[in-house]
PDB file of C-alpha atoms in Angstrom:
ATOM      1  CA  MET A 792      -2.283  -1.363  -6.007  1.00 64.00           C
ATOM      2  CA  GLY A 793       0.021  -0.373  -3.226  1.00 83.00           C
ATOM      3  CA  GLY A 794       2.601  -3.132  -3.422  1.00 96.00           C
ATOM      4  CA  TRP A 795       3.054  -6.229  -1.326  1.00 98.00           C
ATOM      5  CA  ALA A 796       2.718  -6.437   2.428  1.00 98.00           C
ATOM      6  CA  ILE A 797       3.182  -9.231   4.947  1.00 99.00           C
ATOM      7  CA  ALA A 798       2.570  -9.840   8.663  1.00 99.00           C
ATOM      8  CA  VAL A 799       3.424 -12.827  10.866  1.00 98.00           C
ATOM      9  CA  HIS A 800       2.353 -13.601  14.413  1.00 98.00           C
ATOM     10  CA  GLY A 801       3.404 -16.141  17.098  1.00 96.00           C
ATOM     11  CA  GLY A 802       0.537 -15.594  19.545  1.00 93.00           C
ATOM     12  CA  ALA A 803      -1.117 -12.929  21.611  1.00 91.00           C
ATOM     13  CA  GLY A 804      -0.993 -12.624  25.373  1.00 83.00           C
ATOM     14  CA  VAL A 805       2.699 -12.606  26.419  1.00 82.00           C
ATOM     15  CA  ASP A 806       3.676 -13.080  30.026  1.00 78.00           C
ATOM     16  CA  PRO A 807       5.259  -9.804  31.251  1.00 82.00           C
ATOM     17  CA  ASN A 808       7.983 -11.818  33.056  1.00 82.00           C
ATOM     18  CA  LEU A 809       8.943 -13.945  30.071  1.00 84.00           C
ATOM     19  CA  PRO A 810      12.773 -14.179  30.210  1.00 89.00           C
ATOM     20  CA  LEU A 811      14.687 -11.920  27.854  1.00 93.00           C
ATOM     21  CA  GLU A 812      16.353 -14.845  26.144  1.00 93.00           C
ATOM     22  CA  ARG A 813      12.974 -16.304  25.265  1.00 90.00           C
ATOM     23  CA  GLN A 814      11.901 -12.965  23.888  1.00 93.00           C
ATOM     24  CA  GLU A 815      15.072 -12.774  21.758  1.00 96.00           C
ATOM     25  CA  GLU A 816      14.549 -16.310  20.465  1.00 95.00           C
ATOM     26  CA  ALA A 817      10.985 -15.372  19.435  1.00 94.00           C
ATOM     27  CA  LYS A 818      12.155 -12.210  17.681  1.00 97.00           C
ATOM     28  CA  GLN A 819      14.838 -14.126  15.749  1.00 98.00           C
ATOM     29  CA  LEU A 820      12.310 -16.712  14.597  1.00 97.00           C
ATOM     30  CA  LEU A 821       9.799 -14.081  13.543  1.00 98.00           C
ATOM     31  CA  THR A 822      12.506 -12.190  11.657  1.00 98.00           C
ATOM     32  CA  ARG A 823      13.633 -15.352   9.802  1.00 98.00           C
ATOM     33  CA  CYS A 824      10.026 -16.162   8.827  1.00 98.00           C
ATOM     34  CA  LEU A 825       9.348 -12.615   7.791  1.00 98.00           C
ATOM     35  CA  ASN A 826      12.420 -12.523   5.614  1.00 98.00           C
ATOM     36  CA  LEU A 827      11.429 -15.823   4.051  1.00 98.00           C
ATOM     37  CA  GLY A 828       8.109 -14.280   3.026  1.00 98.00           C
ATOM     38  CA  ILE A 829       9.690 -11.076   1.778  1.00 98.00           C
ATOM     39  CA  SER A 830      12.093 -12.998  -0.422  1.00 98.00           C
ATOM     40  CA  ALA A 831       9.200 -14.952  -1.905  1.00 98.00           C
ATOM     41  CA  LEU A 832       7.159 -11.808  -2.500  1.00 98.00           C
ATOM     42  CA  ARG A 833      10.097 -10.087  -4.220  1.00 98.00           C
ATOM     43  CA  SER A 834      10.194 -13.100  -6.549  1.00 98.00           C
ATOM     44  CA  ASN A 835       6.480 -12.547  -7.351  1.00 98.00           C
ATOM     45  CA  VAL A 836       5.313 -15.720  -5.558  1.00 98.00           C
ATOM     46  CA  PRO A 837       1.468 -15.568  -5.112  1.00 98.00           C
ATOM     47  CA  ALA A 838       0.123 -14.583  -1.733  1.00 98.00           C
ATOM     48  CA  ILE A 839      -1.489 -17.954  -1.075  1.00 98.00           C
ATOM     49  CA  ASP A 840       1.860 -19.760  -1.573  1.00 98.00           C
ATOM     50  CA  VAL A 841       3.685 -17.281   0.681  1.00 99.00           C
ATOM     51  CA  VAL A 842       1.384 -17.764   3.627  1.00 98.00           C
ATOM     52  CA  GLU A 843       1.705 -21.529   3.411  1.00 98.00           C
ATOM     53  CA  LEU A 844       5.497 -21.264   3.070  1.00 98.00           C
ATOM     54  CA  VAL A 845       5.794 -19.013   6.140  1.00 98.00           C
ATOM     55  CA  VAL A 846       3.471 -21.026   8.373  1.00 98.00           C
ATOM     56  CA  ARG A 847       5.241 -24.256   7.445  1.00 98.00           C
ATOM     57  CA  GLU A 848       8.426 -22.725   8.740  1.00 98.00           C
ATOM     58  CA  LEU A 849       6.714 -21.723  12.026  1.00 97.00           C
ATOM     59  CA  GLU A 850       5.284 -25.224  12.364  1.00 97.00           C
ATOM     60  CA  THR A 851       8.712 -26.840  11.940  1.00 96.00           C
ATOM     61  CA  ASP A 852      10.335 -24.761  14.700  1.00 94.00           C
ATOM     62  CA  PRO A 853       9.280 -25.880  18.235  1.00 92.00           C
ATOM     63  CA  LEU A 854       9.405 -22.364  19.729  1.00 91.00           C
ATOM     64  CA  PHE A 855       5.713 -21.513  19.084  1.00 91.00           C
ATOM     65  CA  ASN A 856       2.586 -23.507  19.568  1.00 92.00           C
ATOM     66  CA  SER A 857       2.030 -25.184  16.189  1.00 95.00           C
ATOM     67  CA  GLY A 858       3.332 -28.334  14.539  1.00 94.00           C
ATOM     68  CA  ARG A 859       6.401 -29.482  16.533  1.00 93.00           C
ATOM     69  CA  GLY A 860       6.041 -27.879  19.948  1.00 90.00           C
ATOM     70  CA  SER A 861       2.254 -27.944  20.004  1.00 93.00           C
ATOM     71  CA  ALA A 862       0.469 -27.759  23.314  1.00 91.00           C
ATOM     72  CA  LEU A 863      -0.654 -31.047  24.844  1.00 92.00           C
ATOM     73  CA  THR A 864      -4.096 -32.332  25.555  1.00 92.00           C
ATOM     74  CA  GLU A 865      -5.172 -33.529  28.984  1.00 91.00           C
ATOM     75  CA  LYS A 866      -3.999 -37.038  27.873  1.00 94.00           C
ATOM     76  CA  GLY A 867      -0.509 -35.812  26.924  1.00 93.00           C
ATOM     77  CA  THR A 868      -1.048 -36.096  23.193  1.00 94.00           C
ATOM     78  CA  VAL A 869      -1.086 -33.491  20.419  1.00 95.00           C
ATOM     79  CA  GLU A 870      -4.135 -32.538  18.348  1.00 97.00           C
ATOM     80  CA  MET A 871      -3.321 -29.844  15.780  1.00 97.00           C
ATOM     81  CA  GLU A 872      -5.526 -27.670  13.613  1.00 98.00           C
ATOM     82  CA  ALA A 873      -4.994 -25.211  10.823  1.00 98.00           C
ATOM     83  CA  SER A 874      -6.754 -23.238   8.016  1.00 98.00           C
ATOM     84  CA  ILE A 875      -5.831 -21.334   4.931  1.00 99.00           C
ATOM     85  CA  MET A 876      -7.832 -18.992   2.714  1.00 99.00           C
ATOM     86  CA  ASP A 877      -7.247 -17.440  -0.701  1.00 98.00           C
ATOM     87  CA  GLY A 878      -8.922 -14.058  -0.989  1.00 98.00           C
ATOM     88  CA  PRO A 879      -9.730 -13.591  -4.732  1.00 97.00           C
ATOM     89  CA  LYS A 880     -12.340 -16.345  -4.849  1.00 96.00           C
ATOM     90  CA  ARG A 881     -12.642 -16.989  -1.108  1.00 98.00           C
ATOM     91  CA  ARG A 882     -11.392 -20.516  -1.465  1.00 98.00           C
ATOM     92  CA  CYS A 883     -10.491 -22.153   1.770  1.00 98.00           C
ATOM     93  CA  GLY A 884      -9.323 -25.347   3.490  1.00 98.00           C
ATOM     94  CA  ALA A 885      -9.232 -26.379   7.159  1.00 98.00           C
ATOM     95  CA  VAL A 886      -8.186 -29.365   9.282  1.00 98.00           C
ATOM     96  CA  SER A 887      -8.543 -30.344  12.932  1.00 98.00           C
ATOM     97  CA  GLY A 888      -7.577 -33.208  15.236  1.00 98.00           C
ATOM     98  CA  LEU A 889      -4.338 -34.004  13.470  1.00 98.00           C
ATOM     99  CA  THR A 890      -1.936 -36.246  15.312  1.00 97.00           C
ATOM    100  CA  THR A 891       0.701 -37.318  12.785  1.00 98.00           C
ATOM    101  CA  VAL A 892       0.745 -34.724   9.961  1.00 98.00           C
ATOM    102  CA  LYS A 893       4.082 -32.881  10.094  1.00 98.00           C
ATOM    103  CA  ASN A 894       2.736 -29.662   8.546  1.00 98.00           C
ATOM    104  CA  PRO A 895      -0.973 -29.110   9.197  1.00 98.00           C
ATOM    105  CA  ILE A 896      -1.101 -25.943   7.114  1.00 98.00           C
ATOM    106  CA  SER A 897      -0.127 -27.842   3.954  1.00 98.00           C
ATOM    107  CA  LEU A 898      -2.845 -30.441   4.581  1.00 98.00           C
ATOM    108  CA  ALA A 899      -5.321 -27.532   4.900  1.00 98.00           C
ATOM    109  CA  ARG A 900      -4.062 -26.297   1.509  1.00 98.00           C
ATOM    110  CA  LEU A 901      -4.653 -29.714   0.006  1.00 98.00           C
ATOM    111  CA  VAL A 902      -8.195 -29.744   1.400  1.00 98.00           C
ATOM    112  CA  MET A 903      -8.705 -26.497  -0.475  1.00 98.00           C
ATOM    113  CA  ASP A 904      -7.018 -27.603  -3.716  1.00 98.00           C
ATOM    114  CA  LYS A 905      -7.590 -31.390  -3.899  1.00 98.00           C
ATOM    115  CA  SER A 906     -10.873 -32.157  -2.124  1.00 98.00           C
ATOM    116  CA  PRO A 907     -14.533 -31.149  -2.717  1.00 98.00           C
ATOM    117  CA  HIS A 908     -14.715 -29.959   0.893  1.00 98.00           C
ATOM    118  CA  SER A 909     -13.578 -26.994   2.996  1.00 98.00           C
ATOM    119  CA  TYR A 910     -13.003 -28.704   6.358  1.00 98.00           C
ATOM    120  CA  ILE A 911     -11.866 -32.249   7.263  1.00 98.00           C
ATOM    121  CA  ALA A 912     -11.173 -33.382  10.821  1.00 98.00           C
ATOM    122  CA  PHE A 913      -9.741 -36.149  13.020  1.00 98.00           C
ATOM    123  CA  SER A 914      -9.577 -39.647  11.430  1.00 98.00           C
ATOM    124  CA  GLY A 915     -10.937 -38.374   8.117  1.00 98.00           C
ATOM    125  CA  ALA A 916      -8.212 -35.745   7.892  1.00 98.00           C
ATOM    126  CA  GLU A 917      -5.531 -38.310   8.798  1.00 98.00           C
ATOM    127  CA  GLU A 918      -6.820 -40.612   6.091  1.00 98.00           C
ATOM    128  CA  PHE A 919      -6.866 -37.769   3.553  1.00 98.00           C
ATOM    129  CA  ALA A 920      -3.303 -36.942   4.480  1.00 98.00           C
ATOM    130  CA  ARG A 921      -2.139 -40.453   3.636  1.00 98.00           C
ATOM    131  CA  GLN A 922      -4.111 -40.462   0.416  1.00 98.00           C
ATOM    132  CA  GLN A 923      -2.325 -37.216  -0.611  1.00 98.00           C
ATOM    133  CA  GLY A 924       1.072 -38.589   0.405  1.00 98.00           C
ATOM    134  CA  VAL A 925       1.991 -35.792   2.856  1.00 97.00           C
ATOM    135  CA  GLU A 926       4.771 -36.352   5.373  1.00 97.00           C
ATOM    136  CA  VAL A 927       3.585 -37.965   8.582  1.00 97.00           C
ATOM    137  CA  VAL A 928       5.497 -38.674  11.803  1.00 97.00           C
ATOM    138  CA  ASP A 929       4.808 -40.313  15.149  1.00 96.00           C
ATOM    139  CA  ASN A 930       2.882 -38.200  17.655  1.00 94.00           C
ATOM    140  CA  GLU A 931       5.953 -38.142  19.851  1.00 94.00           C
ATOM    141  CA  TYR A 932       7.746 -35.905  17.252  1.00 95.00           C
ATOM    142  CA  PHE A 933       5.479 -33.015  18.249  1.00 94.00           C
ATOM    143  CA  VAL A 934       5.962 -33.463  22.044  1.00 92.00           C
ATOM    144  CA  THR A 935       8.807 -31.414  23.591  1.00 89.00           C
ATOM    145  CA  PRO A 936      10.219 -31.616  27.111  1.00 88.00           C
ATOM    146  CA  ASP A 937       9.071 -28.045  27.793  1.00 85.00           C
ATOM    147  CA  ASN A 938       5.473 -28.971  27.009  1.00 86.00           C
ATOM    148  CA  VAL A 939       5.617 -32.135  29.140  1.00 88.00           C
ATOM    149  CA  GLY A 940       6.673 -29.949  32.042  1.00 85.00           C
ATOM    150  CA  MET A 941       3.978 -27.379  31.364  1.00 83.00           C
ATOM    151  CA  LEU A 942       1.266 -30.041  31.192  1.00 85.00           C
ATOM    152  CA  LYS A 943       2.371 -31.295  34.607  1.00 86.00           C
ATOM    153  CA  LEU A 944       2.035 -27.750  35.978  1.00 82.00           C
ATOM    154  CA  ALA A 945      -1.339 -27.316  34.358  1.00 80.00           C
ATOM    155  CA  LYS A 946      -2.606 -30.501  35.853  1.00 84.00           C
ATOM    156  CA  GLU A 947      -1.255 -29.563  39.290  1.00 81.00           C
ATOM    157  CA  ALA A 948      -3.113 -26.228  39.018  1.00 74.00           C
ATOM    158  CA  ASN A 949      -6.204 -27.980  37.578  1.00 72.00           C
ATOM    159  CA  THR A 950      -6.445 -25.402  34.804  1.00 66.00           C
ATOM    160  CA  ILE A 951      -6.229 -24.858  31.082  1.00 65.00           C
ATOM    161  CA  LEU A 952      -2.783 -23.365  30.566  1.00 56.00           C
ATOM    162  CA  PHE A 953      -2.294 -20.772  27.880  1.00 52.00           C
ATOM    163  CA  ASP A 954       1.330 -20.014  28.503  1.00 45.00           C
ATOM    164  CA  TYR A 955       3.042 -23.232  27.519  1.00 35.00           C
ATOM    165  CA  ARG A 956       6.321 -21.322  27.064  1.00 41.00           C
ATOM    166  CA  ILE A 957       6.949 -20.224  30.641  1.00 42.00           C
ATOM    167  CA  PRO A 958      10.165 -21.960  31.724  1.00 41.00           C
ATOM    168  CA  ASN A 959       9.852 -24.632  34.476  1.00 42.00           C
ATOM    169  CA  SER A 960      12.423 -22.825  36.670  1.00 43.00           C
ATOM    170  CA  GLY A 961      11.191 -19.565  38.141  1.00 41.00           C
ATOM    171  CA  TYR A 962       7.591 -20.389  37.179  1.00 39.00           C
ATOM    172  CA  GLU A 963       6.328 -18.769  40.397  1.00 40.00           C
ATOM    173  CA  THR A 964       7.390 -15.335  39.038  1.00 39.00           C
ATOM    174  CA  CYS A 965       5.356 -15.763  35.861  1.00 38.00           C
ATOM    175  CA  GLY A 966       1.711 -15.432  34.931  1.00 40.00           C
ATOM    176  CA  SER A 967       0.245 -17.979  37.220  1.00 38.00           C
ATOM    177  CA  GLY A 968       1.584 -16.185  40.212  1.00 39.00           C
ATOM    178  CA  VAL A 969      -0.381 -13.009  39.595  1.00 39.00           C
ATOM    179  CA  GLU A 970      -4.073 -12.310  39.712  1.00 42.00           C
ATOM    180  CA  SER A 971      -5.720 -12.680  36.316  1.00 44.00           C
ATOM    181  CA  PRO A 972      -9.267 -11.628  35.524  1.00 44.00           C
ATOM    182  CA  LEU A 973      -9.380 -13.750  32.401  1.00 46.00           C
ATOM    183  CA  GLN A 974     -12.240 -16.170  32.035  1.00 51.00           C
ATOM    184  CA  MET A 975     -13.105 -18.620  29.325  1.00 48.00           C
ATOM    185  CA  ASN A 976     -16.824 -19.157  28.823  1.00 48.00           C
ATOM    186  CA  GLY A 977     -17.297 -17.793  32.348  1.00 50.00           C
ATOM    187  CA  LEU A 978     -14.700 -20.048  33.989  1.00 44.00           C
ATOM    188  CA  PRO A 979     -11.474 -18.525  35.456  1.00 48.00           C
ATOM    189  CA  ILE A 980      -8.130 -19.549  34.071  1.00 46.00           C
ATOM    190  CA  SER A 981      -4.837 -18.647  35.633  1.00 42.00           C
ATOM    191  CA  VAL A 982      -2.370 -18.013  32.812  1.00 40.00           C
ATOM    192  CA  TYR A 983      -2.708 -16.284  29.457  1.00 35.00           C
ATOM    193  CA  ALA A 984       0.112 -16.164  26.979  1.00 39.00           C
ATOM    194  CA  PRO A 985       1.183 -17.100  23.426  1.00 44.00           C
ATOM    195  CA  GLU A 986      -0.524 -19.690  21.364  1.00 67.00           C
ATOM    196  CA  THR A 987      -1.140 -20.039  17.614  1.00 91.00           C
ATOM    197  CA  VAL A 988       0.905 -18.842  14.611  1.00 97.00           C
ATOM    198  CA  GLY A 989      -0.310 -17.150  11.519  1.00 98.00           C
ATOM    199  CA  CYS A 990       0.620 -15.214   8.398  1.00 98.00           C
ATOM    200  CA  VAL A 991      -1.247 -12.748   6.138  1.00 99.00           C
ATOM    201  CA  VAL A 992      -0.035 -11.501   2.796  1.00 99.00           C
ATOM    202  CA  VAL A 993      -1.050  -9.260  -0.098  1.00 98.00           C
ATOM    203  CA  ASP A 994       1.022  -9.637  -3.187  1.00 98.00           C
ATOM    204  CA  ARG A 995       1.818  -7.104  -5.954  1.00 98.00           C
ATOM    205  CA  GLU A 996      -1.317  -8.146  -7.801  1.00 97.00           C
ATOM    206  CA  GLY A 997      -3.428  -7.130  -4.794  1.00 98.00           C
ATOM    207  CA  ARG A 998      -4.339 -10.740  -3.930  1.00 98.00           C
ATOM    208  CA  CYS A 999      -4.825 -11.348  -0.212  1.00 98.00           C
ATOM    209  CA  ALA A1000      -4.342 -14.618   1.689  1.00 99.00           C
ATOM    210  CA  ALA A1001      -4.302 -15.805   5.303  1.00 99.00           C
ATOM    211  CA  ALA A1002      -3.124 -18.894   7.140  1.00 99.00           C
ATOM    212  CA  THR A1003      -3.333 -19.920  10.838  1.00 98.00           C
ATOM    213  CA  SER A1004      -2.031 -23.034  12.655  1.00 98.00           C
ATOM    214  CA  THR A1005      -2.032 -24.150  16.284  1.00 96.00           C
ATOM    215  CA  GLY A1006      -1.799 -26.929  18.800  1.00 94.00           C
ATOM    216  CA  GLY A1007      -4.503 -25.308  20.843  1.00 91.00           C
ATOM    217  CA  LEU A1008      -4.551 -25.028  24.656  1.00 88.00           C
ATOM    218  CA  MET A1009      -2.332 -26.827  27.098  1.00 87.00           C
ATOM    219  CA  ASN A1010      -4.345 -29.426  29.086  1.00 87.00           C
ATOM    220  CA  LYS A1011      -7.352 -28.957  26.765  1.00 89.00           C
ATOM    221  CA  MET A1012     -10.038 -31.606  26.556  1.00 90.00           C
ATOM    222  CA  THR A1013      -9.433 -34.080  23.750  1.00 93.00           C
ATOM    223  CA  GLY A1014     -11.558 -33.156  20.757  1.00 95.00           C
ATOM    224  CA  ARG A1015     -11.590 -29.448  21.573  1.00 94.00           C
ATOM    225  CA  ILE A1016     -11.605 -27.260  18.434  1.00 96.00           C
ATOM    226  CA  GLY A1017     -10.608 -23.633  18.647  1.00 94.00           C
ATOM    227  CA  ASP A1018     -10.903 -20.664  16.359  1.00 96.00           C
ATOM    228  CA  SER A1019      -7.771 -21.350  14.216  1.00 97.00           C
ATOM    229  CA  PRO A1020      -9.421 -23.786  11.764  1.00 98.00           C
ATOM    230  CA  LEU A1021     -12.689 -21.892  11.597  1.00 98.00           C
ATOM    231  CA  ILE A1022     -13.065 -19.766   8.531  1.00 98.00           C
ATOM    232  CA  GLY A1023     -14.383 -16.329   9.561  1.00 98.00           C
ATOM    233  CA  ALA A1024     -13.234 -16.708  13.181  1.00 98.00           C
ATOM    234  CA  GLY A1025      -9.509 -17.360  13.250  1.00 98.00           C
ATOM    235  CA  THR A1026      -8.797 -16.989   9.554  1.00 98.00           C
ATOM    236  CA  TYR A1027     -10.390 -14.981   6.687  1.00 99.00           C
ATOM    237  CA  ALA A1028      -9.379 -13.551   3.352  1.00 99.00           C
ATOM    238  CA  CYS A1029     -11.346 -11.841   0.578  1.00 98.00           C
ATOM    239  CA  GLU A1030     -10.861  -9.293  -2.112  1.00 98.00           C
ATOM    240  CA  LEU A1031     -10.422  -6.583   0.529  1.00 98.00           C
ATOM    241  CA  CYS A1032      -8.143  -8.074   3.110  1.00 98.00           C
ATOM    242  CA  GLY A1033      -6.534 -11.093   4.837  1.00 99.00           C
ATOM    243  CA  VAL A1034      -6.732 -11.742   8.598  1.00 99.00           C
ATOM    244  CA  SER A1035      -5.247 -14.194  11.039  1.00 98.00           C
ATOM    245  CA  CYS A1036      -6.264 -14.169  14.770  1.00 98.00           C
ATOM    246  CA  THR A1037      -4.744 -15.454  18.002  1.00 96.00           C
ATOM    247  CA  GLY A1038      -5.802 -15.507  21.638  1.00 92.00           C
ATOM    248  CA  GLU A1039      -8.824 -16.769  23.502  1.00 91.00           C
ATOM    249  CA  GLY A1040     -10.362 -19.011  20.877  1.00 92.00           C
ATOM    250  CA  GLU A1041     -13.817 -19.112  22.390  1.00 92.00           C
ATOM    251  CA  ALA A1042     -14.064 -15.300  22.314  1.00 94.00           C
ATOM    252  CA  ILE A1043     -12.716 -15.145  18.725  1.00 96.00           C
ATOM    253  CA  ILE A1044     -15.337 -17.690  17.679  1.00 97.00           C
ATOM    254  CA  ARG A1045     -18.199 -15.786  19.308  1.00 96.00           C
ATOM    255  CA  GLY A1046     -17.105 -12.567  17.622  1.00 97.00           C
ATOM    256  CA  THR A1047     -16.325 -14.095  14.231  1.00 98.00           C
ATOM    257  CA  LEU A1048     -13.327 -11.825  14.576  1.00 98.00           C
ATOM    258  CA  ALA A1049     -11.516 -12.304  11.259  1.00 98.00           C
ATOM    259  CA  ARG A1050     -14.588 -11.878   9.146  1.00 98.00           C
ATOM    260  CA  GLU A1051     -15.604  -8.799  11.194  1.00 98.00           C
ATOM    261  CA  VAL A1052     -12.499  -6.949   9.974  1.00 98.00           C
ATOM    262  CA  ALA A1053     -13.560  -7.456   6.359  1.00 98.00           C
ATOM    263  CA  ALA A1054     -17.176  -6.692   7.181  1.00 98.00           C
ATOM    264  CA  VAL A1055     -16.564  -3.299   8.709  1.00 98.00           C
ATOM    265  CA  MET A1056     -14.230  -2.422   5.825  1.00 98.00           C
ATOM    266  CA  GLU A1057     -17.001  -3.334   3.415  1.00 98.00           C
ATOM    267  CA  TYR A1058     -20.101  -1.973   5.227  1.00 98.00           C
ATOM    268  CA  LYS A1059     -18.634   0.870   7.273  1.00 98.00           C
ATOM    269  CA  ASN A1060     -16.098   1.845   4.602  1.00 98.00           C
ATOM    270  CA  LEU A1061     -13.309   1.808   7.210  1.00 98.00           C
ATOM    271  CA  LYS A1062      -9.629   1.635   6.280  1.00 98.00           C
ATOM    272  CA  LEU A1063      -7.684  -1.347   7.491  1.00 98.00           C
ATOM    273  CA  HIS A1064      -6.200   0.208  10.641  1.00 98.00           C
ATOM    274  CA  ASP A1065      -9.515   1.649  11.680  1.00 98.00           C
ATOM    275  CA  ALA A1066     -11.256  -1.662  11.023  1.00 98.00           C
ATOM    276  CA  VAL A1067      -8.741  -3.546  13.174  1.00 98.00           C
ATOM    277  CA  ASP A1068      -9.072  -1.060  16.010  1.00 98.00           C
ATOM    278  CA  PHE A1069     -12.871  -1.198  15.846  1.00 98.00           C
ATOM    279  CA  VAL A1070     -13.002  -4.976  15.911  1.00 98.00           C
ATOM    280  CA  ILE A1071     -10.540  -5.342  18.785  1.00 98.00           C
ATOM    281  CA  LYS A1072     -12.451  -2.758  20.856  1.00 97.00           C
ATOM    282  CA  HIS A1073     -16.008  -3.782  20.091  1.00 97.00           C
ATOM    283  CA  ARG A1074     -16.165  -7.458  19.102  1.00 96.00           C
ATOM    284  CA  LEU A1075     -14.298  -9.307  21.818  1.00 95.00           C
ATOM    285  CA  ASP A1076     -16.629  -8.635  24.754  1.00 90.00           C
ATOM    286  CA  GLU A1077     -14.390  -9.609  27.711  1.00 87.00           C
ATOM    287  CA  GLY A1078     -12.118 -11.885  25.708  1.00 91.00           C
ATOM    288  CA  LYS A1079      -8.438 -11.344  25.135  1.00 92.00           C
ATOM    289  CA  ALA A1080      -7.027 -11.689  21.639  1.00 95.00           C
ATOM    290  CA  GLY A1081      -5.061 -10.126  18.779  1.00 96.00           C
ATOM    291  CA  LEU A1082      -4.863 -10.268  15.051  1.00 98.00           C
ATOM    292  CA  ILE A1083      -2.736  -9.338  12.040  1.00 98.00           C
ATOM    293  CA  ALA A1084      -4.188  -8.053   8.754  1.00 99.00           C
ATOM    294  CA  VAL A1085      -3.300  -6.791   5.285  1.00 98.00           C
ATOM    295  CA  SER A1086      -5.417  -4.930   2.742  1.00 98.00           C
ATOM    296  CA  ASN A1087      -5.507  -5.193  -1.016  1.00 98.00           C
ATOM    297  CA  THR A1088      -3.868  -1.740  -1.223  1.00 98.00           C
ATOM    298  CA  GLY A1089      -0.724  -2.854   0.570  1.00 98.00           C
ATOM    299  CA  GLU A1090      -1.533  -1.742   4.082  1.00 98.00           C
ATOM    300  CA  VAL A1091      -0.599  -3.846   7.093  1.00 98.00           C
ATOM    301  CA  ALA A1092      -2.011  -3.638  10.596  1.00 98.00           C
ATOM    302  CA  CYS A1093      -1.852  -5.449  13.987  1.00 98.00           C
ATOM    303  CA  GLY A1094      -4.065  -5.163  16.943  1.00 98.00           C
ATOM    304  CA  PHE A1095      -4.517  -6.766  20.416  1.00 97.00           C
ATOM    305  CA  ASN A1096      -6.167  -6.048  23.734  1.00 95.00           C
ATOM    306  CA  CYS A1097      -3.725  -7.977  25.917  1.00 90.00           C
ATOM    307  CA  ASN A1098      -0.264  -7.016  27.095  1.00 87.00           C
ATOM    308  CA  GLY A1099       1.620  -8.237  24.082  1.00 92.00           C
ATOM    309  CA  MET A1100       1.635 -10.175  20.811  1.00 95.00           C
ATOM    310  CA  PHE A1101       4.584 -11.781  19.023  1.00 96.00           C
ATOM    311  CA  ARG A1102       4.487 -10.147  15.599  1.00 98.00           C
ATOM    312  CA  ALA A1103       6.510  -9.040  12.618  1.00 98.00           C
ATOM    313  CA  CYS A1104       5.429  -7.118   9.493  1.00 98.00           C
ATOM    314  CA  ALA A1105       6.820  -5.393   6.379  1.00 98.00           C
ATOM    315  CA  THR A1106       5.682  -3.604   3.296  1.00 98.00           C
ATOM    316  CA  GLU A1107       7.216  -3.092  -0.170  1.00 98.00           C
ATOM    317  CA  ASP A1108       7.940   0.595   0.536  1.00 96.00           C
ATOM    318  CA  GLY A1109      10.546  -0.357   3.162  1.00 95.00           C
ATOM    319  CA  PHE A1110       8.590  -0.473   6.475  1.00 97.00           C
ATOM    320  CA  MET A1111       9.610  -3.321   8.738  1.00 98.00           C
ATOM    321  CA  GLU A1112       8.806  -4.085  12.371  1.00 98.00           C
ATOM    322  CA  VAL A1113       9.472  -6.969  14.764  1.00 98.00           C
ATOM    323  CA  ALA A1114       7.847  -6.551  18.166  1.00 97.00           C
ATOM    324  CA  ILE A1115       6.276  -8.145  21.232  1.00 96.00           C
ATOM    325  CA  TRP A1116       4.906  -5.372  23.400  1.00 94.00           C
ATOM    326  CA  GLU A1117       2.774  -2.321  22.602  1.00 84.00           C
TER     327      GLU A1117
END
């Protein structure tokens, strides 16, 4: 085995005019979460526990689109989703439509560990959360002033808004003010930027794990489910690797993006970096997305086909990177 490795992401598709202070805040949060994971790995905490630990931290901070700070539906409410997968036996758990669960990733873990199912959604997931005694809060806890403002802008533009983090002042200089060729299921959208958080880990025993959590799209239809809770699309882990995706959910779903990384490693005998490059180039059609991945030999890789992805990664041999742009 090649030692432990970890990668964290805070979303792909970063607006090129995102203010420098916002970029610095994102880097600081990514660094804090990365160091949290590194500390756990140095203490021989299993990979599956590390990914849950790191994503919980990301969900608790309102900077990115998961947990507190989640994007709002067209009705101004929050509907969160998450999934987690343990590579050695391909055990998994996923949840969607959460409105009161403080840490969706931990409920996904409980679905994996404490239920006979792999995926529970909406009222059933909320009921399961109360049966398991997880912390719940009012829906208002997840709603931030920034997101209220962004929902207003999205409704005024009559669009699904990806970049819920563009500040209200100076909005005209950001993504919606430039031409964007991006379409979702053939329909144009005006802004594309960060959404979703995730973490992938391989521990010293070569065990891979992955976890992904999101609030989805700003101004999305109620009941919309993206790639993040879908095993094989937004999240996947097996004996070979662990993968977490971010970006245009509909494109990630169509390409079964996370599973494709493992598939080309297995069937084409590609190394992790080559597998990530292949999948980003050949499995997204016209969609925009990114992903982070680790292999059971201690490799770490990131890939995206948009202009940026909030990411951080480290390996046991001393490599460490925190970045946004290419």
